[in-house]
């Protein structure tokens, strides 16, 4: 979600939703199905398959599990998933491009299950990838998990962003500023906005019952991006590789619950390291 979209959403509705046990149960069900969908795609990640074919696989999976792909026709987006390849930062549109040995691909899946939105994304290496790409995937996943570890009542959204930024920049990577995590639940994009950079103690205080995504986009080069003429696809301005991992979490009384963990551990980087 772009920061501009978040700002507009907050202008429309300044209320911050806090959710109870029923919502957490609904989010756990939706998040689990998203994780299983992303797990399913692992075995198909071979040179020669097109991103459009991956989109078809996810659509069929959703239909067979009574779920709705939230991105399909959302504000005119034409596909069920986002496929962001190599230097694409986010919101890549599936199409006829076939995967090649050495590619790295982010797939972002959001499914609506019984009215609740589960949202997660992962990186997929295609065959043997470069050491630089491996390093980027590992750095990005660790940055995500450091952000997740910062979630607890009494912390702030700035604590999440600072944990991500401090680690990624220490690893000489760029943290994208133009997009952020977001609240969700029965709506796709909601408050609070979760920036992936910031200062400790700044931003909104975290309270039990909040639901949101953490989804840092980390570049091997500089953090700057541009949007292509399709109005969706964001790419790195310097053509450096970009990576993203995303989880949906809920703030609990003692920390947080991650709704989108893989039941088989496939949400961790699928690299040699």
PDB file of C-alpha atoms in Angstrom:
ATOM      1  CA  UNK A   1       0.000   0.000   0.000  1.00  0.00           C
ATOM      2  CA  UNK A   2       1.386   3.394  -0.905  1.00  0.00           C
ATOM      3  CA  UNK A   3       1.753   6.049   1.755  1.00  0.00           C
ATOM      4  CA  UNK A   4      -0.603   8.288  -0.242  1.00  0.00           C
ATOM      5  CA  UNK A   5      -3.325   5.624  -0.175  1.00  0.00           C
ATOM      6  CA  UNK A   6      -2.880   5.264   3.577  1.00  0.00           C
ATOM      7  CA  UNK A   7      -3.176   9.009   4.087  1.00  0.00           C
ATOM      8  CA  UNK A   8      -6.402   9.071   2.060  1.00  0.00           C
ATOM      9  CA  UNK A   9      -7.807   6.127   4.010  1.00  0.00           C
ATOM     10  CA  UNK A  10      -7.062   7.895   7.279  1.00  0.00           C
ATOM     11  CA  UNK A  11      -8.780  11.037   6.030  1.00  0.00           C
ATOM     12  CA  UNK A  12     -11.934   9.012   5.336  1.00  0.00           C
ATOM     13  CA  UNK A  13     -11.916   7.158   8.675  1.00  0.00           C
ATOM     14  CA  UNK A  14      -9.779   8.296  11.589  1.00  0.00           C
ATOM     15  CA  UNK A  15     -10.990   5.551  13.940  1.00  0.00           C
ATOM     16  CA  UNK A  16      -8.504   2.884  14.956  1.00  0.00           C
ATOM     17  CA  UNK A  17     -10.125  -0.541  15.214  1.00  0.00           C
ATOM     18  CA  UNK A  18      -9.362  -2.901  18.074  1.00  0.00           C
ATOM     19  CA  UNK A  19     -10.455  -6.514  17.624  1.00  0.00           C
ATOM     20  CA  UNK A  20     -11.406  -9.342  19.954  1.00  0.00           C
ATOM     21  CA  UNK A  21     -11.028 -13.152  20.000  1.00  0.00           C
ATOM     22  CA  UNK A  22     -13.528 -13.813  17.200  1.00  0.00           C
ATOM     23  CA  UNK A  23     -11.595 -11.540  14.853  1.00  0.00           C
ATOM     24  CA  UNK A  24      -8.308 -13.184  15.795  1.00  0.00           C
ATOM     25  CA  UNK A  25      -9.822 -16.597  15.017  1.00  0.00           C
ATOM     26  CA  UNK A  26     -11.048 -15.353  11.648  1.00  0.00           C
ATOM     27  CA  UNK A  27      -7.686 -13.832  10.828  1.00  0.00           C
ATOM     28  CA  UNK A  28      -5.888 -17.012  11.844  1.00  0.00           C
ATOM     29  CA  UNK A  29      -8.034 -19.022   9.428  1.00  0.00           C
ATOM     30  CA  UNK A  30      -7.485 -16.563   6.566  1.00  0.00           C
ATOM     31  CA  UNK A  31      -3.766 -16.254   7.292  1.00  0.00           C
ATOM     32  CA  UNK A  32      -3.295 -20.021   7.395  1.00  0.00           C
ATOM     33  CA  UNK A  33      -4.921 -20.426   3.978  1.00  0.00           C
ATOM     34  CA  UNK A  34      -2.689 -17.697   2.509  1.00  0.00           C
ATOM     35  CA  UNK A  35       0.374 -19.477   3.890  1.00  0.00           C
ATOM     36  CA  UNK A  36      -0.787 -22.759   2.382  1.00  0.00           C
ATOM     37  CA  UNK A  37      -1.351 -21.033  -0.977  1.00  0.00           C
ATOM     38  CA  UNK A  38       2.174 -19.622  -0.958  1.00  0.00           C
ATOM     39  CA  UNK A  39       3.505 -23.055   0.052  1.00  0.00           C
ATOM     40  CA  UNK A  40       1.655 -24.596  -2.892  1.00  0.00           C
ATOM     41  CA  UNK A  41       3.449 -22.333  -5.358  1.00  0.00           C
ATOM     42  CA  UNK A  42       6.930 -23.464  -4.264  1.00  0.00           C
ATOM     43  CA  UNK A  43       6.884 -26.649  -6.349  1.00  0.00           C
ATOM     44  CA  UNK A  44       5.918 -24.683  -9.481  1.00  0.00           C
ATOM     45  CA  UNK A  45       8.791 -22.198  -9.271  1.00  0.00           C
ATOM     46  CA  UNK A  46      10.836 -23.515 -12.203  1.00  0.00           C
ATOM     47  CA  UNK A  47      12.387 -21.822 -15.238  1.00  0.00           C
ATOM     48  CA  UNK A  48       9.850 -21.612 -18.041  1.00  0.00           C
ATOM     49  CA  UNK A  49       6.673 -21.058 -16.056  1.00  0.00           C
ATOM     50  CA  UNK A  50       5.020 -17.690 -16.628  1.00  0.00           C
ATOM     51  CA  UNK A  51       3.848 -15.333 -13.918  1.00  0.00           C
ATOM     52  CA  UNK A  52       0.379 -15.538 -15.492  1.00  0.00           C
ATOM     53  CA  UNK A  53       0.390 -19.320 -14.991  1.00  0.00           C
ATOM     54  CA  UNK A  54       1.244 -18.777 -11.324  1.00  0.00           C
ATOM     55  CA  UNK A  55      -1.690 -16.377 -11.096  1.00  0.00           C
ATOM     56  CA  UNK A  56      -3.975 -19.059 -12.568  1.00  0.00           C
ATOM     57  CA  UNK A  57      -2.737 -21.602 -10.023  1.00  0.00           C
ATOM     58  CA  UNK A  58      -3.517 -19.249  -7.154  1.00  0.00           C
ATOM     59  CA  UNK A  59      -6.964 -18.414  -8.530  1.00  0.00           C
ATOM     60  CA  UNK A  60      -7.842 -22.102  -8.834  1.00  0.00           C
ATOM     61  CA  UNK A  61      -6.532 -22.711  -5.297  1.00  0.00           C
ATOM     62  CA  UNK A  62      -8.681 -19.895  -3.932  1.00  0.00           C
ATOM     63  CA  UNK A  63     -11.805 -21.132  -5.711  1.00  0.00           C
ATOM     64  CA  UNK A  64     -11.298 -24.678  -4.428  1.00  0.00           C
ATOM     65  CA  UNK A  65     -11.062 -23.354  -0.845  1.00  0.00           C
ATOM     66  CA  UNK A  66     -14.065 -20.984  -0.982  1.00  0.00           C
ATOM     67  CA  UNK A  67     -11.798 -17.948  -0.810  1.00  0.00           C
ATOM     68  CA  UNK A  68     -11.716 -14.725  -2.818  1.00  0.00           C
ATOM     69  CA  UNK A  69      -8.454 -13.219  -4.149  1.00  0.00           C
ATOM     70  CA  UNK A  70      -8.684  -9.675  -2.784  1.00  0.00           C
ATOM     71  CA  UNK A  71      -6.459  -7.988  -5.436  1.00  0.00           C
ATOM     72  CA  UNK A  72      -8.612  -9.157  -8.382  1.00  0.00           C
ATOM     73  CA  UNK A  73     -10.342  -6.039  -9.742  1.00  0.00           C
ATOM     74  CA  UNK A  74      -9.306  -4.038  -6.653  1.00  0.00           C
ATOM     75  CA  UNK A  75      -9.126  -0.454  -7.934  1.00  0.00           C
ATOM     76  CA  UNK A  76      -8.769  -1.945 -11.409  1.00  0.00           C
ATOM     77  CA  UNK A  77      -5.932  -4.379 -10.669  1.00  0.00           C
ATOM     78  CA  UNK A  78      -6.417  -7.130 -13.297  1.00  0.00           C
ATOM     79  CA  UNK A  79      -5.006 -10.232 -11.569  1.00  0.00           C
ATOM     80  CA  UNK A  80      -5.321 -12.323  -8.401  1.00  0.00           C
ATOM     81  CA  UNK A  81      -1.735 -11.920  -7.159  1.00  0.00           C
ATOM     82  CA  UNK A  82       1.151  -9.483  -7.470  1.00  0.00           C
ATOM     83  CA  UNK A  83       4.309 -10.893  -9.068  1.00  0.00           C
ATOM     84  CA  UNK A  84       7.340  -8.632  -8.597  1.00  0.00           C
ATOM     85  CA  UNK A  85      10.444  -9.846 -10.412  1.00  0.00           C
ATOM     86  CA  UNK A  86      14.078  -8.868  -9.792  1.00  0.00           C
ATOM     87  CA  UNK A  87      14.130  -5.041  -9.736  1.00  0.00           C
ATOM     88  CA  UNK A  88      10.345  -4.763  -9.369  1.00  0.00           C
ATOM     89  CA  UNK A  89       9.622  -3.520  -5.850  1.00  0.00           C
ATOM     90  CA  UNK A  90       5.907  -4.354  -5.632  1.00  0.00           C
ATOM     91  CA  UNK A  91       2.566  -4.565  -7.459  1.00  0.00           C
ATOM     92  CA  UNK A  92       3.937  -6.334 -10.524  1.00  0.00           C
ATOM     93  CA  UNK A  93       1.148  -7.596 -12.797  1.00  0.00           C
ATOM     94  CA  UNK A  94       1.271 -11.280 -13.861  1.00  0.00           C
ATOM     95  CA  UNK A  95       1.757 -11.764 -17.578  1.00  0.00           C
ATOM     96  CA  UNK A  96       3.496 -13.821 -20.288  1.00  0.00           C
ATOM     97  CA  UNK A  97       7.049 -13.335 -18.923  1.00  0.00           C
ATOM     98  CA  UNK A  98       8.577 -16.777 -18.310  1.00  0.00           C
ATOM     99  CA  UNK A  99      10.800 -17.244 -15.289  1.00  0.00           C
ATOM    100  CA  UNK A 100      14.506 -17.717 -15.967  1.00  0.00           C
ATOM    101  CA  UNK A 101      17.338 -19.334 -14.051  1.00  0.00           C
ATOM    102  CA  UNK A 102      18.647 -16.835 -11.508  1.00  0.00           C
ATOM    103  CA  UNK A 103      15.474 -14.753 -11.199  1.00  0.00           C
ATOM    104  CA  UNK A 104      14.092 -13.795  -7.793  1.00  0.00           C
ATOM    105  CA  UNK A 105      10.336 -13.358  -7.587  1.00  0.00           C
ATOM    106  CA  UNK A 106       8.084 -11.890  -4.926  1.00  0.00           C
ATOM    107  CA  UNK A 107       4.530 -13.199  -4.833  1.00  0.00           C
ATOM    108  CA  UNK A 108       2.006 -11.251  -2.775  1.00  0.00           C
ATOM    109  CA  UNK A 109      -1.244 -13.054  -1.937  1.00  0.00           C
ATOM    110  CA  UNK A 110      -4.310 -11.726  -0.137  1.00  0.00           C
ATOM    111  CA  UNK A 111      -7.308 -14.027   0.318  1.00  0.00           C
ATOM    112  CA  UNK A 112     -10.696 -13.205   1.802  1.00  0.00           C
ATOM    113  CA  UNK A 113     -11.963 -16.076   3.944  1.00  0.00           C
ATOM    114  CA  UNK A 114     -15.350 -15.689   5.651  1.00  0.00           C
ATOM    115  CA  UNK A 115     -14.968 -11.938   5.277  1.00  0.00           C
ATOM    116  CA  UNK A 116     -11.465 -11.724   6.809  1.00  0.00           C
ATOM    117  CA  UNK A 117      -8.349 -10.718   4.849  1.00  0.00           C
ATOM    118  CA  UNK A 118      -5.138 -12.723   5.109  1.00  0.00           C
ATOM    119  CA  UNK A 119      -2.160 -11.005   3.460  1.00  0.00           C
ATOM    120  CA  UNK A 120       1.395 -12.271   3.005  1.00  0.00           C
ATOM    121  CA  UNK A 121       4.229 -12.249   0.510  1.00  0.00           C
ATOM    122  CA  UNK A 122       7.447 -14.187   0.013  1.00  0.00           C
ATOM    123  CA  UNK A 123      10.490 -14.353  -2.210  1.00  0.00           C
ATOM    124  CA  UNK A 124      11.074 -17.318  -4.515  1.00  0.00           C
ATOM    125  CA  UNK A 125      14.498 -18.049  -6.032  1.00  0.00           C
ATOM    126  CA  UNK A 126      14.348 -19.579  -9.501  1.00  0.00           C
ATOM    127  CA  UNK A 127      17.058 -22.201  -9.802  1.00  0.00           C
ATOM    128  CA  UNK A 128      20.524 -21.092  -8.726  1.00  0.00           C
ATOM    129  CA  UNK A 129      20.614 -17.407  -7.839  1.00  0.00           C
ATOM    130  CA  UNK A 130      23.548 -15.076  -7.240  1.00  0.00           C
ATOM    131  CA  UNK A 131      25.171 -14.677  -3.848  1.00  0.00           C
ATOM    132  CA  UNK A 132      24.074 -11.039  -3.854  1.00  0.00           C
ATOM    133  CA  UNK A 133      20.460 -12.074  -4.381  1.00  0.00           C
ATOM    134  CA  UNK A 134      20.737 -14.705  -1.623  1.00  0.00           C
ATOM    135  CA  UNK A 135      22.081 -12.087   0.747  1.00  0.00           C
ATOM    136  CA  UNK A 136      19.252  -9.695  -0.096  1.00  0.00           C
ATOM    137  CA  UNK A 137      16.605 -12.347   0.595  1.00  0.00           C
ATOM    138  CA  UNK A 138      18.146 -13.221   3.938  1.00  0.00           C
ATOM    139  CA  UNK A 139      18.532  -9.575   4.969  1.00  0.00           C
ATOM    140  CA  UNK A 140      14.939  -8.772   3.999  1.00  0.00           C
ATOM    141  CA  UNK A 141      13.460 -11.724   5.868  1.00  0.00           C
ATOM    142  CA  UNK A 142      15.478 -10.941   8.991  1.00  0.00           C
ATOM    143  CA  UNK A 143      14.385  -7.298   8.776  1.00  0.00           C
ATOM    144  CA  UNK A 144      10.748  -8.431   8.679  1.00  0.00           C
ATOM    145  CA  UNK A 145      11.171 -10.686  11.705  1.00  0.00           C
ATOM    146  CA  UNK A 146      12.958  -7.949  13.666  1.00  0.00           C
ATOM    147  CA  UNK A 147       9.969  -5.724  12.937  1.00  0.00           C
ATOM    148  CA  UNK A 148       7.610  -8.447  14.137  1.00  0.00           C
ATOM    149  CA  UNK A 149       9.643  -8.896  17.333  1.00  0.00           C
ATOM    150  CA  UNK A 150       9.121  -5.196  18.121  1.00  0.00           C
ATOM    151  CA  UNK A 151       5.318  -5.632  18.240  1.00  0.00           C
ATOM    152  CA  UNK A 152       3.813  -5.550  21.729  1.00  0.00           C
ATOM    153  CA  UNK A 153       1.438  -3.347  23.706  1.00  0.00           C
ATOM    154  CA  UNK A 154       3.144  -0.132  24.751  1.00  0.00           C
ATOM    155  CA  UNK A 155       5.551  -0.126  21.814  1.00  0.00           C
ATOM    156  CA  UNK A 156       4.958   2.197  18.863  1.00  0.00           C
ATOM    157  CA  UNK A 157       4.805   1.936  15.101  1.00  0.00           C
ATOM    158  CA  UNK A 158       8.102   3.818  15.086  1.00  0.00           C
ATOM    159  CA  UNK A 159       9.701   0.991  17.050  1.00  0.00           C
ATOM    160  CA  UNK A 160       8.761  -1.409  14.233  1.00  0.00           C
ATOM    161  CA  UNK A 161      10.166   0.849  11.538  1.00  0.00           C
ATOM    162  CA  UNK A 162      13.340   1.559  13.478  1.00  0.00           C
ATOM    163  CA  UNK A 163      14.070  -2.152  14.002  1.00  0.00           C
ATOM    164  CA  UNK A 164      13.765  -2.764  10.268  1.00  0.00           C
ATOM    165  CA  UNK A 165      15.671   0.320   9.125  1.00  0.00           C
ATOM    166  CA  UNK A 166      18.547  -0.002  11.583  1.00  0.00           C
ATOM    167  CA  UNK A 167      19.263  -3.580  10.550  1.00  0.00           C
ATOM    168  CA  UNK A 168      18.788  -3.181   6.787  1.00  0.00           C
ATOM    169  CA  UNK A 169      20.884  -0.047   6.531  1.00  0.00           C
ATOM    170  CA  UNK A 170      23.630  -1.610   8.659  1.00  0.00           C
ATOM    171  CA  UNK A 171      23.688  -4.305   5.956  1.00  0.00           C
ATOM    172  CA  UNK A 172      24.158  -1.538   3.342  1.00  0.00           C
ATOM    173  CA  UNK A 173      20.705  -1.979   1.823  1.00  0.00           C
ATOM    174  CA  UNK A 174      18.068   0.631   0.999  1.00  0.00           C
ATOM    175  CA  UNK A 175      14.678   0.696   2.755  1.00  0.00           C
ATOM    176  CA  UNK A 176      11.835   1.723   0.430  1.00  0.00           C
ATOM    177  CA  UNK A 177       9.855   4.703   1.796  1.00  0.00           C
ATOM    178  CA  UNK A 178       7.075   4.914  -0.784  1.00  0.00           C
ATOM    179  CA  UNK A 179       5.059   1.923   0.444  1.00  0.00           C
ATOM    180  CA  UNK A 180       4.094   0.695   3.880  1.00  0.00           C
ATOM    181  CA  UNK A 181       2.270  -1.941   5.847  1.00  0.00           C
ATOM    182  CA  UNK A 182      -1.355  -1.358   6.751  1.00  0.00           C
ATOM    183  CA  UNK A 183      -4.217  -2.294   8.981  1.00  0.00           C
ATOM    184  CA  UNK A 184      -6.655  -4.901   7.722  1.00  0.00           C
ATOM    185  CA  UNK A 185      -9.374  -7.243   8.876  1.00  0.00           C
ATOM    186  CA  UNK A 186     -12.755  -7.099   7.210  1.00  0.00           C
ATOM    187  CA  UNK A 187     -11.353  -4.421   4.903  1.00  0.00           C
ATOM    188  CA  UNK A 188      -8.261  -4.765   2.718  1.00  0.00           C
ATOM    189  CA  UNK A 189      -6.472  -1.547   3.690  1.00  0.00           C
ATOM    190  CA  UNK A 190      -7.096   0.283   6.946  1.00  0.00           C
ATOM    191  CA  UNK A 191      -5.347   2.052   9.808  1.00  0.00           C
ATOM    192  CA  UNK A 192      -2.715   1.945  11.223  1.00  0.00           C
ATOM    193  CA  UNK A 193      -0.024   2.589   8.630  1.00  0.00           C
ATOM    194  CA  UNK A 194       3.216   0.711   9.356  1.00  0.00           C
ATOM    195  CA  UNK A 195       6.272   2.509   8.014  1.00  0.00           C
ATOM    196  CA  UNK A 196       9.416   0.408   7.609  1.00  0.00           C
ATOM    197  CA  UNK A 197      11.657   3.189   8.869  1.00  0.00           C
ATOM    198  CA  UNK A 198      11.425   5.527  11.844  1.00  0.00           C
ATOM    199  CA  UNK A 199      12.553   6.435  15.318  1.00  0.00           C
ATOM    200  CA  UNK A 200      11.947   4.562  18.578  1.00  0.00           C
ATOM    201  CA  UNK A 201       8.937   5.858  20.488  1.00  0.00           C
ATOM    202  CA  UNK A 202       7.481   7.768  17.538  1.00  0.00           C
ATOM    203  CA  UNK A 203       4.245   7.025  15.726  1.00  0.00           C
ATOM    204  CA  UNK A 204       1.101   5.418  17.091  1.00  0.00           C
ATOM    205  CA  UNK A 205       1.165   3.407  20.323  1.00  0.00           C
ATOM    206  CA  UNK A 206       0.406  -0.270  19.804  1.00  0.00           C
ATOM    207  CA  UNK A 207      -2.614  -1.699  21.623  1.00  0.00           C
ATOM    208  CA  UNK A 208      -3.924  -5.224  22.016  1.00  0.00           C
ATOM    209  CA  UNK A 209      -6.467  -5.943  19.282  1.00  0.00           C
ATOM    210  CA  UNK A 210      -4.700  -4.122  16.449  1.00  0.00           C
ATOM    211  CA  UNK A 211      -4.373  -6.038  13.168  1.00  0.00           C
ATOM    212  CA  UNK A 212      -1.856  -5.044  10.498  1.00  0.00           C
ATOM    213  CA  UNK A 213       0.759  -6.157   8.007  1.00  0.00           C
ATOM    214  CA  UNK A 214       4.506  -5.659   8.203  1.00  0.00           C
ATOM    215  CA  UNK A 215       6.004  -5.867   4.703  1.00  0.00           C
ATOM    216  CA  UNK A 216       9.412  -4.236   4.266  1.00  0.00           C
ATOM    217  CA  UNK A 217      10.702  -3.710   0.739  1.00  0.00           C
ATOM    218  CA  UNK A 218      14.506  -3.738   0.768  1.00  0.00           C
ATOM    219  CA  UNK A 219      16.764  -2.847  -2.174  1.00  0.00           C
ATOM    220  CA  UNK A 220      20.368  -3.831  -2.809  1.00  0.00           C
ATOM    221  CA  UNK A 221      20.878  -0.281  -3.987  1.00  0.00           C
ATOM    222  CA  UNK A 222      19.228   3.015  -3.153  1.00  0.00           C
ATOM    223  CA  UNK A 223      15.661   3.155  -1.779  1.00  0.00           C
ATOM    224  CA  UNK A 224      14.150   5.250  -4.572  1.00  0.00           C
ATOM    225  CA  UNK A 225      11.386   3.833  -6.775  1.00  0.00           C
ATOM    226  CA  UNK A 226       9.300   4.863  -9.762  1.00  0.00           C
ATOM    227  CA  UNK A 227       5.896   3.713 -11.038  1.00  0.00           C
ATOM    228  CA  UNK A 228       5.657   2.370 -14.592  1.00  0.00           C
ATOM    229  CA  UNK A 229       3.080   3.483 -17.139  1.00  0.00           C
ATOM    230  CA  UNK A 230       0.630   0.720 -16.146  1.00  0.00           C
ATOM    231  CA  UNK A 231      -0.010   2.705 -12.975  1.00  0.00           C
ATOM    232  CA  UNK A 232       0.810  -0.241 -10.705  1.00  0.00           C
ATOM    233  CA  UNK A 233       4.303  -1.660 -11.164  1.00  0.00           C
ATOM    234  CA  UNK A 234       6.905  -0.043  -8.894  1.00  0.00           C
ATOM    235  CA  UNK A 235      10.584  -0.565  -9.790  1.00  0.00           C
ATOM    236  CA  UNK A 236      13.920   0.536  -8.343  1.00  0.00           C
ATOM    237  CA  UNK A 237      15.197   3.691 -10.010  1.00  0.00           C
ATOM    238  CA  UNK A 238      18.749   2.355 -10.104  1.00  0.00           C
ATOM    239  CA  UNK A 239      17.630  -1.078 -11.417  1.00  0.00           C
ATOM    240  CA  UNK A 240      19.021  -2.798  -8.307  1.00  0.00           C
ATOM    241  CA  UNK A 241      17.423  -5.980  -7.012  1.00  0.00           C
ATOM    242  CA  UNK A 242      14.538  -5.605  -4.579  1.00  0.00           C
ATOM    243  CA  UNK A 243      12.996  -8.066  -2.133  1.00  0.00           C
ATOM    244  CA  UNK A 244       9.987  -8.178   0.164  1.00  0.00           C
ATOM    245  CA  UNK A 245       8.625 -10.480   2.847  1.00  0.00           C
ATOM    246  CA  UNK A 246       5.297  -9.870   4.569  1.00  0.00           C
ATOM    247  CA  UNK A 247       3.309 -11.217   7.495  1.00  0.00           C
ATOM    248  CA  UNK A 248      -0.079 -10.303   8.937  1.00  0.00           C
ATOM    249  CA  UNK A 249       0.014  -9.936  12.713  1.00  0.00           C
ATOM    250  CA  UNK A 250      -2.304  -9.139  15.588  1.00  0.00           C
ATOM    251  CA  UNK A 251      -1.215  -7.373  18.771  1.00  0.00           C
ATOM    252  CA  UNK A 252      -1.924  -9.507  21.858  1.00  0.00           C
ATOM    253  CA  UNK A 253      -1.752  -8.669  25.569  1.00  0.00           C
ATOM    254  CA  UNK A 254       1.852  -9.908  25.714  1.00  0.00           C
ATOM    255  CA  UNK A 255       3.243  -9.525  22.186  1.00  0.00           C
ATOM    256  CA  UNK A 256       1.819 -10.513  18.853  1.00  0.00           C
ATOM    257  CA  UNK A 257       0.346 -13.408  16.914  1.00  0.00           C
ATOM    258  CA  UNK A 258       1.619 -14.067  13.382  1.00  0.00           C
ATOM    259  CA  UNK A 259      -1.319 -15.277  11.308  1.00  0.00           C
ATOM    260  CA  UNK A 260       0.551 -16.121   8.099  1.00  0.00           C
ATOM    261  CA  UNK A 261       3.347 -18.459   9.213  1.00  0.00           C
ATOM    262  CA  UNK A 262       3.920 -21.415   6.898  1.00  0.00           C
ATOM    263  CA  UNK A 263       2.897 -24.730   8.499  1.00  0.00           C
ATOM    264  CA  UNK A 264       5.987 -26.273   6.869  1.00  0.00           C
ATOM    265  CA  UNK A 265       8.519 -23.468   7.375  1.00  0.00           C
ATOM    266  CA  UNK A 266       8.522 -22.405   3.729  1.00  0.00           C
ATOM    267  CA  UNK A 267       8.066 -18.743   4.608  1.00  0.00           C
ATOM    268  CA  UNK A 268      11.779 -18.507   5.384  1.00  0.00           C
ATOM    269  CA  UNK A 269      14.261 -17.744   2.555  1.00  0.00           C
ATOM    270  CA  UNK A 270      14.557 -20.718   0.220  1.00  0.00           C
ATOM    271  CA  UNK A 271      18.291 -20.281  -0.334  1.00  0.00           C
ATOM    272  CA  UNK A 272      21.489 -22.217   0.318  1.00  0.00           C
ATOM    273  CA  UNK A 273      22.419 -19.968   3.267  1.00  0.00           C
TER     274      UNK A 273
END
